[in-house]
Amino acid sequence: MAKGKDARITVILECTNCIRNGVKKGPPGISRYITEKNRHNTPNRLELIKFCPYCYKHMIHGEIKK
């Protein structure tokens, strides 16, 4: 099996609101999710609306580099 040519890759999503505002309960960008995306169908950075336990609401979580 070729590992380098797989279409699906693992990405980490981080809360964009925590990064900007610096939430007091923890370090910035502490709310993270791990998911997969198809690199051929979505070549750009992935952004999903997920629940952030530090903001206590649904916020945009953007893809970060590993």
PDB file of N, CA, C and O in Angstrom, residues 2-65:
ATOM      1  N   ALA A   2       0.462   2.226  -0.777  1.00  0.00           N
ATOM      2  CA  ALA A   2       1.193   3.486  -0.839  1.00  0.00           C
ATOM      3  C   ALA A   2       0.605   4.466   0.170  1.00  0.00           C
ATOM      4  O   ALA A   2      -0.542   4.877   0.057  1.00  0.00           O
ATOM      5  N   LYS A   3       1.393   4.834   1.165  1.00  0.00           N
ATOM      6  CA  LYS A   3       0.895   5.740   2.197  1.00  0.00           C
ATOM      7  C   LYS A   3       0.900   7.196   1.748  1.00  0.00           C
ATOM      8  O   LYS A   3       0.079   7.985   2.169  1.00  0.00           O
ATOM      9  N   GLY A   4       1.825   7.594   0.902  1.00  0.00           N
ATOM     10  CA  GLY A   4       1.949   8.984   0.503  1.00  0.00           C
ATOM     11  C   GLY A   4       0.913   9.446  -0.500  1.00  0.00           C
ATOM     12  O   GLY A   4       0.690  10.629  -0.662  1.00  0.00           O
ATOM     13  N   LYS A   5       0.229   8.544  -1.178  1.00  0.00           N
ATOM     14  CA  LYS A   5      -0.700   8.920  -2.238  1.00  0.00           C
ATOM     15  C   LYS A   5      -2.166   8.780  -1.834  1.00  0.00           C
ATOM     16  O   LYS A   5      -3.039   8.914  -2.671  1.00  0.00           O
ATOM     17  N   ASP A   6      -2.437   8.499  -0.566  1.00  0.00           N
ATOM     18  CA  ASP A   6      -3.814   8.340  -0.126  1.00  0.00           C
ATOM     19  C   ASP A   6      -4.574   9.651  -0.276  1.00  0.00           C
ATOM     20  O   ASP A   6      -4.029  10.732  -0.085  1.00  0.00           O
ATOM     21  N   ALA A   7      -5.862   9.548  -0.594  1.00  0.00           N
ATOM     22  CA  ALA A   7      -6.680  10.740  -0.778  1.00  0.00           C
ATOM     23  C   ALA A   7      -7.123  11.314   0.563  1.00  0.00           C
ATOM     24  O   ALA A   7      -7.257  12.522   0.704  1.00  0.00           O
ATOM     25  N   ARG A   8      -7.334  10.458   1.567  1.00  0.00           N
ATOM     26  CA  ARG A   8      -7.817  10.926   2.858  1.00  0.00           C
ATOM     27  C   ARG A   8      -6.646  11.203   3.796  1.00  0.00           C
ATOM     28  O   ARG A   8      -5.767  10.381   3.971  1.00  0.00           O
ATOM     29  N   ILE A   9      -6.671  12.398   4.407  1.00  0.00           N
ATOM     30  CA  ILE A   9      -5.627  12.762   5.355  1.00  0.00           C
ATOM     31  C   ILE A   9      -6.265  13.227   6.660  1.00  0.00           C
ATOM     32  O   ILE A   9      -7.410  13.702   6.673  1.00  0.00           O
ATOM     33  N   THR A  10      -5.548  13.092   7.757  1.00  0.00           N
ATOM     34  CA  THR A  10      -6.021  13.530   9.066  1.00  0.00           C
ATOM     35  C   THR A  10      -5.684  14.999   9.252  1.00  0.00           C
ATOM     36  O   THR A  10      -4.567  15.427   8.986  1.00  0.00           O
ATOM     37  N   VAL A  11      -6.672  15.779   9.727  1.00  0.00           N
ATOM     38  CA  VAL A  11      -6.466  17.203   9.977  1.00  0.00           C
ATOM     39  C   VAL A  11      -6.925  17.543  11.393  1.00  0.00           C
ATOM     40  O   VAL A  11      -7.763  16.850  11.972  1.00  0.00           O
ATOM     41  N   ILE A  12      -6.368  18.627  11.936  1.00  0.00           N
ATOM     42  CA  ILE A  12      -6.737  19.108  13.264  1.00  0.00           C
ATOM     43  C   ILE A  12      -7.476  20.428  13.098  1.00  0.00           C
ATOM     44  O   ILE A  12      -7.004  21.331  12.411  1.00  0.00           O
ATOM     45  N   LEU A  13      -8.661  20.528  13.726  1.00  0.00           N
ATOM     46  CA  LEU A  13      -9.458  21.751  13.682  1.00  0.00           C
ATOM     47  C   LEU A  13      -9.338  22.461  15.023  1.00  0.00           C
ATOM     48  O   LEU A  13      -9.450  21.829  16.076  1.00  0.00           O
ATOM     49  N   GLU A  14      -9.120  23.781  15.000  1.00  0.00           N
ATOM     50  CA  GLU A  14      -8.936  24.565  16.216  1.00  0.00           C
ATOM     51  C   GLU A  14      -9.902  25.743  16.203  1.00  0.00           C
ATOM     52  O   GLU A  14     -10.119  26.359  15.170  1.00  0.00           O
ATOM     53  N   CYS A  15     -10.436  26.085  17.377  1.00  0.00           N
ATOM     54  CA  CYS A  15     -11.401  27.179  17.496  1.00  0.00           C
ATOM     55  C   CYS A  15     -10.748  28.499  17.114  1.00  0.00           C
ATOM     56  O   CYS A  15      -9.701  28.869  17.649  1.00  0.00           O
ATOM     57  N   THR A  16     -11.361  29.233  16.182  1.00  0.00           N
ATOM     58  CA  THR A  16     -10.797  30.501  15.735  1.00  0.00           C
ATOM     59  C   THR A  16     -11.127  31.631  16.705  1.00  0.00           C
ATOM     60  O   THR A  16     -10.377  32.598  16.791  1.00  0.00           O
ATOM     61  N   ASN A  17     -12.211  31.523  17.443  1.00  0.00           N
ATOM     62  CA  ASN A  17     -12.597  32.566  18.384  1.00  0.00           C
ATOM     63  C   ASN A  17     -11.665  32.568  19.597  1.00  0.00           C
ATOM     64  O   ASN A  17     -11.279  33.629  20.079  1.00  0.00           O
ATOM     65  N   CYS A  18     -11.289  31.416  20.100  1.00  0.00           N
ATOM     66  CA  CYS A  18     -10.377  31.327  21.245  1.00  0.00           C
ATOM     67  C   CYS A  18      -9.015  31.897  20.879  1.00  0.00           C
ATOM     68  O   CYS A  18      -8.341  32.500  21.714  1.00  0.00           O
ATOM     69  N   ILE A  19      -8.589  31.716  19.648  1.00  0.00           N
ATOM     70  CA  ILE A  19      -7.288  32.225  19.206  1.00  0.00           C
ATOM     71  C   ILE A  19      -7.302  33.751  19.209  1.00  0.00           C
ATOM     72  O   ILE A  19      -6.382  34.390  19.680  1.00  0.00           O
ATOM     73  N   ARG A  20      -8.369  34.337  18.713  1.00  0.00           N
ATOM     74  CA  ARG A  20      -8.435  35.791  18.599  1.00  0.00           C
ATOM     75  C   ARG A  20      -8.623  36.477  19.951  1.00  0.00           C
ATOM     76  O   ARG A  20      -7.990  37.468  20.240  1.00  0.00           O
ATOM     77  N   ASN A  21      -9.529  35.939  20.784  1.00  0.00           N
ATOM     78  CA  ASN A  21      -9.893  36.631  22.017  1.00  0.00           C
ATOM     79  C   ASN A  21      -9.079  36.209  23.230  1.00  0.00           C
ATOM     80  O   ASN A  21      -9.118  36.882  24.247  1.00  0.00           O
ATOM     81  N   GLY A  22      -8.361  35.085  23.162  1.00  0.00           N
ATOM     82  CA  GLY A  22      -7.570  34.635  24.300  1.00  0.00           C
ATOM     83  C   GLY A  22      -8.447  34.324  25.506  1.00  0.00           C
ATOM     84  O   GLY A  22      -8.473  35.064  26.479  1.00  0.00           O
ATOM     85  N   VAL A  23      -9.177  33.232  25.456  1.00  0.00           N
ATOM     86  CA  VAL A  23     -10.091  32.830  26.521  1.00  0.00           C
ATOM     87  C   VAL A  23      -9.320  32.665  27.827  1.00  0.00           C
ATOM     88  O   VAL A  23      -8.216  32.145  27.848  1.00  0.00           O
ATOM     89  N   LYS A  24      -9.901  33.116  28.931  1.00  0.00           N
ATOM     90  CA  LYS A  24      -9.214  33.127  30.220  1.00  0.00           C
ATOM     91  C   LYS A  24      -9.091  31.740  30.858  1.00  0.00           C
ATOM     92  O   LYS A  24      -8.269  31.542  31.733  1.00  0.00           O
ATOM     93  N   LYS A  25      -9.910  30.788  30.425  1.00  0.00           N
ATOM     94  CA  LYS A  25      -9.936  29.477  31.083  1.00  0.00           C
ATOM     95  C   LYS A  25      -8.811  28.553  30.658  1.00  0.00           C
ATOM     96  O   LYS A  25      -8.617  27.520  31.248  1.00  0.00           O
ATOM     97  N   GLY A  26      -8.070  28.893  29.659  1.00  0.00           N
ATOM     98  CA  GLY A  26      -7.003  28.025  29.192  1.00  0.00           C
ATOM     99  C   GLY A  26      -6.158  28.722  28.152  1.00  0.00           C
ATOM    100  O   GLY A  26      -6.399  29.882  27.817  1.00  0.00           O
ATOM    101  N   PRO A  27      -5.160  28.045  27.631  1.00  0.00           N
ATOM    102  CA  PRO A  27      -4.331  28.666  26.593  1.00  0.00           C
ATOM    103  C   PRO A  27      -5.132  28.895  25.316  1.00  0.00           C
ATOM    104  O   PRO A  27      -6.128  28.220  25.079  1.00  0.00           O
ATOM    105  N   PRO A  28      -4.737  29.853  24.483  1.00  0.00           N
ATOM    106  CA  PRO A  28      -5.472  30.151  23.252  1.00  0.00           C
ATOM    107  C   PRO A  28      -5.563  28.952  22.321  1.00  0.00           C
ATOM    108  O   PRO A  28      -4.596  28.222  22.156  1.00  0.00           O
ATOM    109  N   GLY A  29      -6.727  28.756  21.739  1.00  0.00           N
ATOM    110  CA  GLY A  29      -6.926  27.676  20.780  1.00  0.00           C
ATOM    111  C   GLY A  29      -6.927  26.304  21.404  1.00  0.00           C
ATOM    112  O   GLY A  29      -6.490  25.339  20.802  1.00  0.00           O
ATOM    113  N   ILE A  30      -7.438  26.187  22.634  1.00  0.00           N
ATOM    114  CA  ILE A  30      -7.389  24.906  23.338  1.00  0.00           C
ATOM    115  C   ILE A  30      -8.462  23.936  22.818  1.00  0.00           C
ATOM    116  O   ILE A  30      -8.295  22.731  22.938  1.00  0.00           O
ATOM    117  N   SER A  31      -9.543  24.443  22.252  1.00  0.00           N
ATOM    118  CA  SER A  31     -10.598  23.576  21.738  1.00  0.00           C
ATOM    119  C   SER A  31     -10.181  23.024  20.386  1.00  0.00           C
ATOM    120  O   SER A  31     -10.087  23.762  19.410  1.00  0.00           O
ATOM    121  N   ARG A  32      -9.894  21.714  20.335  1.00  0.00           N
ATOM    122  CA  ARG A  32      -9.437  21.094  19.092  1.00  0.00           C
ATOM    123  C   ARG A  32     -10.231  19.836  18.792  1.00  0.00           C
ATOM    124  O   ARG A  32     -10.631  19.114  19.701  1.00  0.00           O
ATOM    125  N   TYR A  33     -10.433  19.588  17.509  1.00  0.00           N
ATOM    126  CA  TYR A  33     -11.081  18.383  17.016  1.00  0.00           C
ATOM    127  C   TYR A  33     -10.174  17.738  15.981  1.00  0.00           C
ATOM    128  O   TYR A  33      -9.467  18.439  15.256  1.00  0.00           O
ATOM    129  N   ILE A  34     -10.207  16.411  15.882  1.00  0.00           N
ATOM    130  CA  ILE A  34      -9.453  15.684  14.871  1.00  0.00           C
ATOM    131  C   ILE A  34     -10.452  15.039  13.920  1.00  0.00           C
ATOM    132  O   ILE A  34     -11.409  14.408  14.355  1.00  0.00           O
ATOM    133  N   THR A  35     -10.239  15.219  12.624  1.00  0.00           N
ATOM    134  CA  THR A  35     -11.130  14.655  11.612  1.00  0.00           C
ATOM    135  C   THR A  35     -10.309  14.320  10.371  1.00  0.00           C
ATOM    136  O   THR A  35      -9.099  14.502  10.356  1.00  0.00           O
ATOM    137  N   GLU A  36     -10.971  13.829   9.356  1.00  0.00           N
ATOM    138  CA  GLU A  36     -10.318  13.502   8.095  1.00  0.00           C
ATOM    139  C   GLU A  36     -10.967  14.282   6.971  1.00  0.00           C
ATOM    140  O   GLU A  36     -12.138  14.637   7.044  1.00  0.00           O
ATOM    141  N   LYS A  37     -10.171  14.545   5.923  1.00  0.00           N
ATOM    142  CA  LYS A  37     -10.724  15.176   4.725  1.00  0.00           C
ATOM    143  C   LYS A  37     -10.094  14.523   3.503  1.00  0.00           C
ATOM    144  O   LYS A  37      -9.021  13.926   3.580  1.00  0.00           O
ATOM    145  N   ASN A  38     -10.790  14.634   2.391  1.00  0.00           N
ATOM    146  CA  ASN A  38     -10.287  14.128   1.125  1.00  0.00           C
ATOM    147  C   ASN A  38      -9.495  15.241   0.462  1.00  0.00           C
ATOM    148  O   ASN A  38     -10.033  16.295   0.140  1.00  0.00           O
ATOM    149  N   ARG A  39      -8.203  15.040   0.276  1.00  0.00           N
ATOM    150  CA  ARG A  39      -7.340  16.109  -0.224  1.00  0.00           C
ATOM    151  C   ARG A  39      -7.647  16.459  -1.680  1.00  0.00           C
ATOM    152  O   ARG A  39      -7.367  17.563  -2.109  1.00  0.00           O
ATOM    153  N   HIS A  40      -8.254  15.547  -2.443  1.00  0.00           N
ATOM    154  CA  HIS A  40      -8.588  15.826  -3.841  1.00  0.00           C
ATOM    155  C   HIS A  40      -9.858  16.666  -3.955  1.00  0.00           C
ATOM    156  O   HIS A  40      -9.950  17.548  -4.807  1.00  0.00           O
ATOM    157  N   ASN A  41     -10.850  16.402  -3.102  1.00  0.00           N
ATOM    158  CA  ASN A  41     -12.115  17.137  -3.160  1.00  0.00           C
ATOM    159  C   ASN A  41     -12.045  18.486  -2.460  1.00  0.00           C
ATOM    160  O   ASN A  41     -12.736  19.423  -2.851  1.00  0.00           O
ATOM    161  N   THR A  42     -11.252  18.604  -1.383  1.00  0.00           N
ATOM    162  CA  THR A  42     -11.133  19.854  -0.641  1.00  0.00           C
ATOM    163  C   THR A  42      -9.661  20.214  -0.478  1.00  0.00           C
ATOM    164  O   THR A  42      -9.068  19.961   0.563  1.00  0.00           O
ATOM    165  N   PRO A  43      -9.057  20.800  -1.490  1.00  0.00           N
ATOM    166  CA  PRO A  43      -7.631  21.146  -1.397  1.00  0.00           C
ATOM    167  C   PRO A  43      -7.370  22.334  -0.467  1.00  0.00           C
ATOM    168  O   PRO A  43      -6.283  22.480   0.063  1.00  0.00           O
ATOM    169  N   ASN A  44      -8.378  23.195  -0.265  1.00  0.00           N
ATOM    170  CA  ASN A  44      -8.220  24.356   0.609  1.00  0.00           C
ATOM    171  C   ASN A  44      -8.356  23.938   2.074  1.00  0.00           C
ATOM    172  O   ASN A  44      -8.731  22.810   2.391  1.00  0.00           O
ATOM    173  N   ARG A  45      -8.089  24.873   2.962  1.00  0.00           N
ATOM    174  CA  ARG A  45      -8.215  24.589   4.397  1.00  0.00           C
ATOM    175  C   ARG A  45      -9.680  24.376   4.767  1.00  0.00           C
ATOM    176  O   ARG A  45     -10.569  25.090   4.312  1.00  0.00           O
ATOM    177  N   LEU A  46      -9.903  23.404   5.642  1.00  0.00           N
ATOM    178  CA  LEU A  46     -11.248  23.025   6.052  1.00  0.00           C
ATOM    179  C   LEU A  46     -11.710  23.904   7.209  1.00  0.00           C
ATOM    180  O   LEU A  46     -10.922  24.215   8.108  1.00  0.00           O
ATOM    181  N   GLU A  47     -12.971  24.346   7.194  1.00  0.00           N
ATOM    182  CA  GLU A  47     -13.576  25.085   8.293  1.00  0.00           C
ATOM    183  C   GLU A  47     -14.945  24.488   8.569  1.00  0.00           C
ATOM    184  O   GLU A  47     -15.775  24.389   7.678  1.00  0.00           O
ATOM    185  N   LEU A  48     -15.172  24.087   9.826  1.00  0.00           N
ATOM    186  CA  LEU A  48     -16.442  23.508  10.231  1.00  0.00           C
ATOM    187  C   LEU A  48     -16.951  24.219  11.479  1.00  0.00           C
ATOM    188  O   LEU A  48     -16.154  24.727  12.281  1.00  0.00           O
ATOM    189  N   ILE A  49     -18.262  24.234  11.653  1.00  0.00           N
ATOM    190  CA  ILE A  49     -18.844  24.794  12.864  1.00  0.00           C
ATOM    191  C   ILE A  49     -18.978  23.674  13.881  1.00  0.00           C
ATOM    192  O   ILE A  49     -19.693  22.697  13.650  1.00  0.00           O
ATOM    193  N   LYS A  50     -18.239  23.811  14.998  1.00  0.00           N
ATOM    194  CA  LYS A  50     -18.234  22.811  16.059  1.00  0.00           C
ATOM    195  C   LYS A  50     -18.476  23.511  17.387  1.00  0.00           C
ATOM    196  O   LYS A  50     -18.285  24.715  17.512  1.00  0.00           O
ATOM    197  N   PHE A  51     -18.850  22.746  18.418  1.00  0.00           N
ATOM    198  CA  PHE A  51     -19.073  23.312  19.745  1.00  0.00           C
ATOM    199  C   PHE A  51     -17.746  23.529  20.456  1.00  0.00           C
ATOM    200  O   PHE A  51     -16.904  22.641  20.522  1.00  0.00           O
ATOM    201  N   CYS A  52     -17.539  24.715  20.989  1.00  0.00           N
ATOM    202  CA  CYS A  52     -16.344  25.034  21.767  1.00  0.00           C
ATOM    203  C   CYS A  52     -16.728  25.085  23.247  1.00  0.00           C
ATOM    204  O   CYS A  52     -17.523  25.933  23.658  1.00  0.00           O
ATOM    205  N   PRO A  53     -16.186  24.183  24.073  1.00  0.00           N
ATOM    206  CA  PRO A  53     -16.545  24.173  25.500  1.00  0.00           C
ATOM    207  C   PRO A  53     -15.996  25.368  26.266  1.00  0.00           C
ATOM    208  O   PRO A  53     -16.445  25.644  27.375  1.00  0.00           O
ATOM    209  N   TYR A  54     -15.062  26.107  25.699  1.00  0.00           N
ATOM    210  CA  TYR A  54     -14.496  27.266  26.384  1.00  0.00           C
ATOM    211  C   TYR A  54     -15.232  28.557  26.040  1.00  0.00           C
ATOM    212  O   TYR A  54     -15.262  29.483  26.839  1.00  0.00           O
ATOM    213  N   CYS A  55     -15.834  28.608  24.853  1.00  0.00           N
ATOM    214  CA  CYS A  55     -16.673  29.749  24.463  1.00  0.00           C
ATOM    215  C   CYS A  55     -18.134  29.497  24.824  1.00  0.00           C
ATOM    216  O   CYS A  55     -18.942  30.419  24.804  1.00  0.00           O
ATOM    217  N   TYR A  56     -18.484  28.254  25.108  1.00  0.00           N
ATOM    218  CA  TYR A  56     -19.840  27.809  25.438  1.00  0.00           C
ATOM    219  C   TYR A  56     -20.833  28.048  24.304  1.00  0.00           C
ATOM    220  O   TYR A  56     -21.999  28.357  24.536  1.00  0.00           O
ATOM    221  N   LYS A  57     -20.379  27.941  23.049  1.00  0.00           N
ATOM    222  CA  LYS A  57     -21.280  28.047  21.909  1.00  0.00           C
ATOM    223  C   LYS A  57     -20.618  27.437  20.680  1.00  0.00           C
ATOM    224  O   LYS A  57     -19.445  27.075  20.715  1.00  0.00           O
ATOM    225  N   HIS A  58     -21.382  27.327  19.620  1.00  0.00           N
ATOM    226  CA  HIS A  58     -20.864  26.789  18.368  1.00  0.00           C
ATOM    227  C   HIS A  58     -20.057  27.875  17.660  1.00  0.00           C
ATOM    228  O   HIS A  58     -20.549  28.977  17.443  1.00  0.00           O
ATOM    229  N   MET A  59     -18.817  27.538  17.321  1.00  0.00           N
ATOM    230  CA  MET A  59     -17.919  28.488  16.679  1.00  0.00           C
ATOM    231  C   MET A  59     -17.270  27.831  15.462  1.00  0.00           C
ATOM    232  O   MET A  59     -17.301  26.618  15.312  1.00  0.00           O
ATOM    233  N   ILE A  60     -16.650  28.632  14.624  1.00  0.00           N
ATOM    234  CA  ILE A  60     -15.932  28.111  13.462  1.00  0.00           C
ATOM    235  C   ILE A  60     -14.596  27.550  13.925  1.00  0.00           C
ATOM    236  O   ILE A  60     -13.833  28.224  14.622  1.00  0.00           O
ATOM    237  N   HIS A  61     -14.339  26.307  13.557  1.00  0.00           N
ATOM    238  CA  HIS A  61     -13.070  25.656  13.831  1.00  0.00           C
ATOM    239  C   HIS A  61     -12.342  25.486  12.505  1.00  0.00           C
ATOM    240  O   HIS A  61     -12.880  24.889  11.580  1.00  0.00           O
ATOM    241  N   GLY A  62     -11.146  26.039  12.415  1.00  0.00           N
ATOM    242  CA  GLY A  62     -10.380  26.009  11.179  1.00  0.00           C
ATOM    243  C   GLY A  62      -9.221  25.024  11.257  1.00  0.00           C
ATOM    244  O   GLY A  62      -8.703  24.716  12.333  1.00  0.00           O
ATOM    245  N   GLU A  63      -8.805  24.555  10.091  1.00  0.00           N
ATOM    246  CA  GLU A  63      -7.708  23.592  10.002  1.00  0.00           C
ATOM    247  C   GLU A  63      -6.383  24.267  10.334  1.00  0.00           C
ATOM    248  O   GLU A  63      -6.117  25.393   9.907  1.00  0.00           O
ATOM    249  N   ILE A  64      -5.542  23.584  11.118  1.00  0.00           N
ATOM    250  CA  ILE A  64      -4.218  24.089  11.452  1.00  0.00           C
ATOM    251  C   ILE A  64      -3.166  23.128  10.926  1.00  0.00           C
ATOM    252  O   ILE A  64      -3.475  21.984  10.591  1.00  0.00           O
ATOM    253  N   LYS A  65      -1.927  23.587  10.867  1.00  0.00           N
ATOM    254  CA  LYS A  65      -0.842  22.719  10.465  1.00  0.00           C
ATOM    255  C   LYS A  65      -0.456  21.813  11.621  1.00  0.00           C
ATOM    256  O   LYS A  65      -0.572  22.181  12.771  1.00  0.00           O
TER     257      LYS A  65
END
